[in-house]
PDB file of C-alpha atoms and ligand atoms in Angstrom:
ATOM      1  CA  UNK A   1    -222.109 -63.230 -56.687  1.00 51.00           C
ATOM      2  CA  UNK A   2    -224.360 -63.243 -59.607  1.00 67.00           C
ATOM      3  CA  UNK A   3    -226.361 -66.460 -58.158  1.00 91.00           C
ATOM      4  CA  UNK A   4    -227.503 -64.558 -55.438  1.00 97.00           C
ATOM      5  CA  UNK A   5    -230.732 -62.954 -55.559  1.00 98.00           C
ATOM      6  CA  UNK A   6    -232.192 -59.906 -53.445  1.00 98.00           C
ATOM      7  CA  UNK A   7    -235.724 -59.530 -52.701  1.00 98.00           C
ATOM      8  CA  UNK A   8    -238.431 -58.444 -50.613  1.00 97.00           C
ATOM      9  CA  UNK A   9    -239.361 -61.464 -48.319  1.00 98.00           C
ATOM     10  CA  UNK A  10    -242.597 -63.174 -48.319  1.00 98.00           C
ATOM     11  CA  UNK A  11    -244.512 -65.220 -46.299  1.00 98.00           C
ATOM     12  CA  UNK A  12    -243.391 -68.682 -47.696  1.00 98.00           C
ATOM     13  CA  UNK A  13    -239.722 -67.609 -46.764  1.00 98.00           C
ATOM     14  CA  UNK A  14    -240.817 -67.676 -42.674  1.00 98.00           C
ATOM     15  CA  UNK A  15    -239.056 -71.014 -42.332  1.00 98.00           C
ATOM     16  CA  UNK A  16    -236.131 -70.350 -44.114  1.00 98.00           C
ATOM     17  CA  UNK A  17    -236.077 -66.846 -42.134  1.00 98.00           C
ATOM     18  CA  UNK A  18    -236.028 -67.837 -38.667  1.00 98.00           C
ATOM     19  CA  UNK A  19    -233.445 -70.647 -40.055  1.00 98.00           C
ATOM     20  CA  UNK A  20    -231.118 -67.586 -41.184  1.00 98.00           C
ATOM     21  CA  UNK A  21    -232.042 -65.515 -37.999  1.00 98.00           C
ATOM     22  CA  UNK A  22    -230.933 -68.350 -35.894  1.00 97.00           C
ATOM     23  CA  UNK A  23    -227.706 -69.101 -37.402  1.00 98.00           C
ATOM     24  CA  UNK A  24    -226.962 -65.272 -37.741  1.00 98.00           C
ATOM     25  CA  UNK A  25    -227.470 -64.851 -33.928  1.00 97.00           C
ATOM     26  CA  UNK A  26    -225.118 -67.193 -33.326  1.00 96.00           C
ATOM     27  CA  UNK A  27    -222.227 -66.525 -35.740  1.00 97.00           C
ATOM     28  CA  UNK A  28    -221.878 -63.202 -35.043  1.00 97.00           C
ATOM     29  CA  UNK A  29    -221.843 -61.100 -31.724  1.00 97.00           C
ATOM     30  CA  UNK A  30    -222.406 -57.940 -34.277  1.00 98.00           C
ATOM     31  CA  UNK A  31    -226.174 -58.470 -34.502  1.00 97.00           C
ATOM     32  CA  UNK A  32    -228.306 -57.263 -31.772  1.00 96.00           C
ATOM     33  CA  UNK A  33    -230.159 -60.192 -30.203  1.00 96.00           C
ATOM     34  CA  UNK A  34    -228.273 -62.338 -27.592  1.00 95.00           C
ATOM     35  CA  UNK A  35    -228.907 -66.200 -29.290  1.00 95.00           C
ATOM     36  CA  UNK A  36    -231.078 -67.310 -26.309  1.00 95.00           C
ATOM     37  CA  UNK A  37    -233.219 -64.828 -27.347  1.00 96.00           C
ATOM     38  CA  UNK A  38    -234.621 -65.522 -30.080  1.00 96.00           C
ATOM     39  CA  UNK A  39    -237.696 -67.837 -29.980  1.00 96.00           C
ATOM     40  CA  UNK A  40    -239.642 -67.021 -33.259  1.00 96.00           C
ATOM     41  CA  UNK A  41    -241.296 -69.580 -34.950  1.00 97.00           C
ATOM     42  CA  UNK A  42    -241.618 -70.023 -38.533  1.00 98.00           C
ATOM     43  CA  UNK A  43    -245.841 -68.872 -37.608  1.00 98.00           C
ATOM     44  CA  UNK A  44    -244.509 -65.302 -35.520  1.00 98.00           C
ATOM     45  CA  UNK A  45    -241.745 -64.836 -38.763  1.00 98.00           C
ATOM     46  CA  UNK A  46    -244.930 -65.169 -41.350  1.00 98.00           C
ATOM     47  CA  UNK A  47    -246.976 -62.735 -39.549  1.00 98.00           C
ATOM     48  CA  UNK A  48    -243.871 -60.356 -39.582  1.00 97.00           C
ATOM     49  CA  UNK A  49    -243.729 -60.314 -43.143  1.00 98.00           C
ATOM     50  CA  UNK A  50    -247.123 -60.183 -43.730  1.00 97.00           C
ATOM     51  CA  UNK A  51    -247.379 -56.934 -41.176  1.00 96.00           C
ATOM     52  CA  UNK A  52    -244.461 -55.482 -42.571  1.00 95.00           C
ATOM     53  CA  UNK A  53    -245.984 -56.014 -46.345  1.00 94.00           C
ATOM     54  CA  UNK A  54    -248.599 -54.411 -45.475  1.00 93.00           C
ATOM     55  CA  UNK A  55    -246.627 -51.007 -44.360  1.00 92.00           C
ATOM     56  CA  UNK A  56    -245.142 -48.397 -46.926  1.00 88.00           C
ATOM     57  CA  UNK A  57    -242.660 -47.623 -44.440  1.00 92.00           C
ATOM     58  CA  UNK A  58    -241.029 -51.039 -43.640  1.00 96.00           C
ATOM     59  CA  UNK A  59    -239.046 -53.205 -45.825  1.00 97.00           C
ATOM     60  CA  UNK A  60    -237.701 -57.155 -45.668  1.00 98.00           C
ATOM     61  CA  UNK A  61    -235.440 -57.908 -48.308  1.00 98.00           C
ATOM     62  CA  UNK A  62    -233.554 -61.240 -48.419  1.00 98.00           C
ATOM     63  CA  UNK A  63    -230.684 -62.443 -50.569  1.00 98.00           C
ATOM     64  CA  UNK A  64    -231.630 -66.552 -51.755  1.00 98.00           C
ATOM     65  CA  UNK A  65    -228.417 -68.129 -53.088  1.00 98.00           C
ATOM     66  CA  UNK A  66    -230.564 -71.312 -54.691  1.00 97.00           C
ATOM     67  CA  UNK A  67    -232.808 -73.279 -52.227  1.00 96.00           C
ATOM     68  CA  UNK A  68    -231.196 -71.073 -49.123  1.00 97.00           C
ATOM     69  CA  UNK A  69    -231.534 -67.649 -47.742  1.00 98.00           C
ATOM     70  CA  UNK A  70    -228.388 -66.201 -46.735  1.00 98.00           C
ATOM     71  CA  UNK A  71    -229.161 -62.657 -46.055  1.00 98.00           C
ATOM     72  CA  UNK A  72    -231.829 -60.293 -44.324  1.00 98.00           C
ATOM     73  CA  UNK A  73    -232.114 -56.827 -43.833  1.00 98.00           C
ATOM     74  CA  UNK A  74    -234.878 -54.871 -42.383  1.00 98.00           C
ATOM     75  CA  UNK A  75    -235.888 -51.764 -42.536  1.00 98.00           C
ATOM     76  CA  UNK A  76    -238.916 -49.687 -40.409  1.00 96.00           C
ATOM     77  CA  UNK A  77    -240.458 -46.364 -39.710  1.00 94.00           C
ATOM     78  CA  UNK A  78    -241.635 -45.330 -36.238  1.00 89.00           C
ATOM     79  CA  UNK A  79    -245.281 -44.490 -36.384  1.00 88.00           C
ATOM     80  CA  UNK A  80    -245.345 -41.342 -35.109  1.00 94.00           C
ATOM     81  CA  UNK A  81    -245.821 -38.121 -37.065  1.00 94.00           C
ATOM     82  CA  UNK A  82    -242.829 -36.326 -36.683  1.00 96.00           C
ATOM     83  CA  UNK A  83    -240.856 -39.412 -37.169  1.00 95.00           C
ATOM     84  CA  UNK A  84    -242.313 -40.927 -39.975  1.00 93.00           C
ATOM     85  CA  UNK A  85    -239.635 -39.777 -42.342  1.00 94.00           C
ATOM     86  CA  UNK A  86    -237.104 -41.679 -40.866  1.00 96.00           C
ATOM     87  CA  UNK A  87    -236.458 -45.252 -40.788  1.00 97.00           C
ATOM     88  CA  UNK A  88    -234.232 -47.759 -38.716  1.00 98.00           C
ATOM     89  CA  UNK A  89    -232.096 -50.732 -40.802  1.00 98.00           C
ATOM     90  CA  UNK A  90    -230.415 -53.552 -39.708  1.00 98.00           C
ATOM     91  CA  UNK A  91    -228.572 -56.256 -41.870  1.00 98.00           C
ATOM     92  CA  UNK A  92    -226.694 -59.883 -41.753  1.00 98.00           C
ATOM     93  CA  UNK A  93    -225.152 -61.852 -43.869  1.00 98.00           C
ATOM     94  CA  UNK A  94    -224.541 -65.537 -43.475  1.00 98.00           C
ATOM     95  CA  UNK A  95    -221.030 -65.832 -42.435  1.00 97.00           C
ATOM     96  CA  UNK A  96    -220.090 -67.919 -45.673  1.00 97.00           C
ATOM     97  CA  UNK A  97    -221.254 -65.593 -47.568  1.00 98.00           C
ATOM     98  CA  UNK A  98    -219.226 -61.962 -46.555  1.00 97.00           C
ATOM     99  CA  UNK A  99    -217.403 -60.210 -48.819  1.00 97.00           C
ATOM    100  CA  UNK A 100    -219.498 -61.172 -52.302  1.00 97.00           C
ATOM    101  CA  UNK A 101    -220.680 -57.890 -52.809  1.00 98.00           C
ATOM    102  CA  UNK A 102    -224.012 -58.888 -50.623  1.00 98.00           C
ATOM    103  CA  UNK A 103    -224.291 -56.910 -47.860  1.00 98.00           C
ATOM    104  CA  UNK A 104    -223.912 -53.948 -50.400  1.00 98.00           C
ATOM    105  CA  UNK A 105    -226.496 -54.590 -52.872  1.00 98.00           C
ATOM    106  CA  UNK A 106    -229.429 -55.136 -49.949  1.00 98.00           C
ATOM    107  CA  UNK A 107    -228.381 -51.757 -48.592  1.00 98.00           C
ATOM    108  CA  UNK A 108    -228.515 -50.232 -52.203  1.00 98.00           C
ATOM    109  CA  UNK A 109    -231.782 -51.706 -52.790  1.00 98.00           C
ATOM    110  CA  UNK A 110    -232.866 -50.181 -49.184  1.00 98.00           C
ATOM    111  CA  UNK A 111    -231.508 -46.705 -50.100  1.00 97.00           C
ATOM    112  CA  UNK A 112    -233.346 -47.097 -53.458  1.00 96.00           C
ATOM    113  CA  UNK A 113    -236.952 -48.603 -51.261  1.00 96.00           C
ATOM    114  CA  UNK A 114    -236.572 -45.212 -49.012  1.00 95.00           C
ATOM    115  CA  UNK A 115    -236.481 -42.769 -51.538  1.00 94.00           C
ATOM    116  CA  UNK A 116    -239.136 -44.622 -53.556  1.00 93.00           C
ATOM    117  CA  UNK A 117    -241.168 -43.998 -50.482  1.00 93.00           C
ATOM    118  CA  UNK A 118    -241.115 -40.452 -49.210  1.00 92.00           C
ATOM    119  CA  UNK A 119    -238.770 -41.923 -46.265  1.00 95.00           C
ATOM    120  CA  UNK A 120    -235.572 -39.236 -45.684  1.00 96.00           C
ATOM    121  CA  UNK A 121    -233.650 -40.717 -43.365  1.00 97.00           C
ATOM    122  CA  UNK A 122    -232.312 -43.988 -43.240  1.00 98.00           C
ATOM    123  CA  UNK A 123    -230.096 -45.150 -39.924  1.00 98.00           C
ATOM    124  CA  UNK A 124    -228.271 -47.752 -37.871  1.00 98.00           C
ATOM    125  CA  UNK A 125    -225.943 -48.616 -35.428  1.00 98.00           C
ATOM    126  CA  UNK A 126    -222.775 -50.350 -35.847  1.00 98.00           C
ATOM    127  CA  UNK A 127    -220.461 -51.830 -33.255  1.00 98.00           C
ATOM    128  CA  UNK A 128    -217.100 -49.363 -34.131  1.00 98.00           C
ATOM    129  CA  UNK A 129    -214.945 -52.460 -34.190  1.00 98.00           C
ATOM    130  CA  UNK A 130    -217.175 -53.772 -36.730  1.00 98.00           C
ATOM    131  CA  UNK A 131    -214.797 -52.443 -40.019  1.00 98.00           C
ATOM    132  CA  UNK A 132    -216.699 -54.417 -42.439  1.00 98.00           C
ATOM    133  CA  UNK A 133    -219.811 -53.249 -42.046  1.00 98.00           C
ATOM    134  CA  UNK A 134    -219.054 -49.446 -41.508  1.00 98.00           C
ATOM    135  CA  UNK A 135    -217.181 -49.659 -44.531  1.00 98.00           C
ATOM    136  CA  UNK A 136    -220.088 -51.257 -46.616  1.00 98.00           C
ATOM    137  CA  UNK A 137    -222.199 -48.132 -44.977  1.00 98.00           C
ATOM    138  CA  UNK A 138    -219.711 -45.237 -45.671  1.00 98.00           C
ATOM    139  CA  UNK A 139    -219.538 -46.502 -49.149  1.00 98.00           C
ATOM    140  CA  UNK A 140    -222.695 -46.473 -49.845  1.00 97.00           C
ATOM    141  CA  UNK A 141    -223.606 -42.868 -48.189  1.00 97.00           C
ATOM    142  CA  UNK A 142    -223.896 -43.202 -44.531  1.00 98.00           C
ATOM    143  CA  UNK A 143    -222.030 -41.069 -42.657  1.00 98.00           C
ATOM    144  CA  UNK A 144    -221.398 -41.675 -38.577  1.00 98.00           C
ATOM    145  CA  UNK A 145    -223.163 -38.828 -36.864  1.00 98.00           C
ATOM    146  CA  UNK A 146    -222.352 -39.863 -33.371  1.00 98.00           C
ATOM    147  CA  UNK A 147    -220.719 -42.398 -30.764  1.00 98.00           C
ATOM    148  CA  UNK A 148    -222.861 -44.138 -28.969  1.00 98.00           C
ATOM    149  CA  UNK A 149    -220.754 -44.868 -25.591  1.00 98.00           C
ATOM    150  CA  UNK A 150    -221.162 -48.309 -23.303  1.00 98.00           C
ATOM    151  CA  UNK A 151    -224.469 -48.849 -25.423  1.00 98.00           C
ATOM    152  CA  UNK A 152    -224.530 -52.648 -25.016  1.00 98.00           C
ATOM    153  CA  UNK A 153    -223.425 -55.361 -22.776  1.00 97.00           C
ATOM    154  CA  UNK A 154    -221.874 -58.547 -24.073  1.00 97.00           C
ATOM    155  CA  UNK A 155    -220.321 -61.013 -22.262  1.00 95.00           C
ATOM    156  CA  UNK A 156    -220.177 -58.718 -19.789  1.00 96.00           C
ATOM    157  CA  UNK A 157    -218.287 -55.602 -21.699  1.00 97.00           C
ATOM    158  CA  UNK A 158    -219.382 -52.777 -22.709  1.00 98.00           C
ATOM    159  CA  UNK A 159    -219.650 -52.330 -26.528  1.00 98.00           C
ATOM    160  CA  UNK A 160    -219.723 -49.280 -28.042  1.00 98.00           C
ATOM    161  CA  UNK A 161    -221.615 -48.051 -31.599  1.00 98.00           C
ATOM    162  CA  UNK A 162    -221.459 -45.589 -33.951  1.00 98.00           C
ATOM    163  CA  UNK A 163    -224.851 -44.094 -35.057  1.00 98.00           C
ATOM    164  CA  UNK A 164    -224.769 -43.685 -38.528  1.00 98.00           C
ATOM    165  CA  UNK A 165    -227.125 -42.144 -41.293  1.00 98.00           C
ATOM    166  CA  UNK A 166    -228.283 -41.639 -44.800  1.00 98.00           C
ATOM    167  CA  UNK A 167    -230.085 -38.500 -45.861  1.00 97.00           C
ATOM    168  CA  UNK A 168    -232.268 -38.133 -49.071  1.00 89.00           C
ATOM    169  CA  UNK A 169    -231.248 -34.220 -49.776  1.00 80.00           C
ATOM    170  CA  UNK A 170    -234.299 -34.150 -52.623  1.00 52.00           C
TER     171      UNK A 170
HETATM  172  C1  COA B 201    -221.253 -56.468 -42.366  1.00 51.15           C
HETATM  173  C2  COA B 201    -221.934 -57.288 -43.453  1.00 51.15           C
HETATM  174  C3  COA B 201    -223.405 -56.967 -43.487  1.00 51.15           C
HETATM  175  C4  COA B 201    -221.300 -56.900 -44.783  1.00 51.15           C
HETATM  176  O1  COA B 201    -221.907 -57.655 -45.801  1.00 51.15           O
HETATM  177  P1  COA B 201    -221.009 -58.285 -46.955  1.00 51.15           P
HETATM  178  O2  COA B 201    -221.910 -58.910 -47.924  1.00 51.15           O
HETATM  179  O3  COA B 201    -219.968 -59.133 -46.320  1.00 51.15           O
HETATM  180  O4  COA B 201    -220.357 -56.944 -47.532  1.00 51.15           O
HETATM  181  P2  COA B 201    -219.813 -56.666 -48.989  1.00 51.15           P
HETATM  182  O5  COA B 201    -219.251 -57.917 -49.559  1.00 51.15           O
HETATM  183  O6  COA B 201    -220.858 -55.955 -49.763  1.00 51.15           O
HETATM  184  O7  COA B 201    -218.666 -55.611 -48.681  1.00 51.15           O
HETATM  185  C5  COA B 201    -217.677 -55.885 -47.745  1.00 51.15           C
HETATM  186  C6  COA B 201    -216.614 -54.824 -47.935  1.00 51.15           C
HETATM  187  O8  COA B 201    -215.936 -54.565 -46.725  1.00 51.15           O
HETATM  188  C7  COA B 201    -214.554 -54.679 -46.956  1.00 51.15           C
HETATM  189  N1  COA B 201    -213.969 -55.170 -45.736  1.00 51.15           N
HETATM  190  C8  COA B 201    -213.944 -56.422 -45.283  1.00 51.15           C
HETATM  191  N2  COA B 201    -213.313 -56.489 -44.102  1.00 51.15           N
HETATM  192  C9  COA B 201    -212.933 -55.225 -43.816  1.00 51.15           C
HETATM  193  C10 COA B 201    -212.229 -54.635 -42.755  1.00 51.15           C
HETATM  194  N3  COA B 201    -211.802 -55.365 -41.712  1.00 51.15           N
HETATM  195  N4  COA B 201    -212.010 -53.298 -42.772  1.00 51.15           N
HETATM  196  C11 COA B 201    -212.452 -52.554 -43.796  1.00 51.15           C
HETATM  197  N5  COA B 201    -213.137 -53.065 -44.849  1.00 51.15           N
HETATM  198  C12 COA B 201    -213.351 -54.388 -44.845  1.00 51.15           C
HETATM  199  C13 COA B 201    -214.417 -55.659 -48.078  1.00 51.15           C
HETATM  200  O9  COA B 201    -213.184 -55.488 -48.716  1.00 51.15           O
HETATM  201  C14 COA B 201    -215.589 -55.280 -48.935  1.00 51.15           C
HETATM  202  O10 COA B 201    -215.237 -54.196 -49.742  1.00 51.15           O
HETATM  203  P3  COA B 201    -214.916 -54.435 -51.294  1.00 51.15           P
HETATM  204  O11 COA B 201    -216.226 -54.826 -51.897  1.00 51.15           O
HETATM  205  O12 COA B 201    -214.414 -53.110 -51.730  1.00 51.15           O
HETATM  206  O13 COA B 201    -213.923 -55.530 -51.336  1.00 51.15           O
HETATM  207  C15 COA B 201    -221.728 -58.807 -43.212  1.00 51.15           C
HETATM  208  O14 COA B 201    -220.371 -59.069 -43.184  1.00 51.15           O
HETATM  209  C16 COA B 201    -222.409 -59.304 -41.952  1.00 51.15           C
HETATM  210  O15 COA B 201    -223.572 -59.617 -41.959  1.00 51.15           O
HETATM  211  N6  COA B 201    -221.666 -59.390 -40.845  1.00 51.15           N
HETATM  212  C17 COA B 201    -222.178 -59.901 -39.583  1.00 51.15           C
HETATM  213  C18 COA B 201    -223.366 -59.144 -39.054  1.00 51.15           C
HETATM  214  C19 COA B 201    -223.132 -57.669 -39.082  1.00 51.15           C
HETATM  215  O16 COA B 201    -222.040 -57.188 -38.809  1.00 51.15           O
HETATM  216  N7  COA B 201    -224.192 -56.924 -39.434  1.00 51.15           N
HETATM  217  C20 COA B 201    -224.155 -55.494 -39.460  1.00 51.15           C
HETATM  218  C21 COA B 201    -224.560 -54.984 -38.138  1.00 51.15           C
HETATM  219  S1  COA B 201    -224.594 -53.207 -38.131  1.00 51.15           S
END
């Protein structure tokens, strides 16, 4: 989808974030936050960006298709020393929008932001029913290092995850 552009948030987005955020929560039980939740405001989603600008080791990138955001992935490093080399992702898509190549061009650009910055270790979690997603992240390098058993709760059933991970070998 050649309309749709990835980018590093900023803080004039914060409305149209929490907008996404919202809507993500609730379309999709794959994301970690429960809907009720979430309470950011569009003045807590500025400061995020603005923090996380201000970091080498943590990334916001959305995907705009025109006016609207549809995508967000986010990326961070634990501060401490020994495990500063590795960061944490997560990502969503707007449920209109899966399957346009999306989802696979903000993880590229997050492989691309890690190496860029001295970062070695990329990783997530993924529910193992969620096939889309683990796809998009074996495809693109990931590769699941470990089950995760009865890791969440929701609607009262135990979910379980893969942990999965990239590895800059430079
Ligand atoms: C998972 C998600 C991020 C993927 O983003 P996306 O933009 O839809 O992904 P892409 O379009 O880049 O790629 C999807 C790929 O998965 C494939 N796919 C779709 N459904 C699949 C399935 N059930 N099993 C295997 N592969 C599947 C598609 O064929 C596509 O591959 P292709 O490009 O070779 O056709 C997005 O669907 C999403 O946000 N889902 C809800 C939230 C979520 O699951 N977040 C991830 C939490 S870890």
């Amino acid at each position: 989808m050649n309309s749709v552009v990835v980018r590093p948030a900023v803080p004039a987005d914060a409305a149209r974030l929490v907008k996404l955020r919202r809507k993500l929560f609730a379309e999709t039980q794959f994301m970690l936050l429960d809907p009720s939740e979430f309470r950011s405001t569009a003045k807590d989603e500025a400061q995020r960006i603005r923090l996380f600008d201000a970091k080498a080791n943590a990334l916001i990138l959305v995907a705009q298709d025109g006016e609207v955001l549809v995508g967000t992935l986010v990326a961070s490093s634990n501060e401490l020393l020994r495990l500063a080399h590795s960061a944490v992702l997560a990502l969503g898509i707007g449920q209109s929008h899966w399957g346009k190549g999306i989802g696979s061009r903000m993880i590229a650009e997050a492989v691309a932001w890690s190496r860029q910055n001295g970062i070695r270790r990329l990783e997530l979690t993924v529910h193992t029913t969620n096939l889309r997603a683990i796809a998009v992240y074996l495809r693109a390098g990931f590769q699941v290092e470990g089950l995760r058993r009865a890791s969440l709760v929701i609607d009262g059933r135990y979910v379980d995850e893969y942990l999965m991970a990239i590895i800059e070998d430079g």
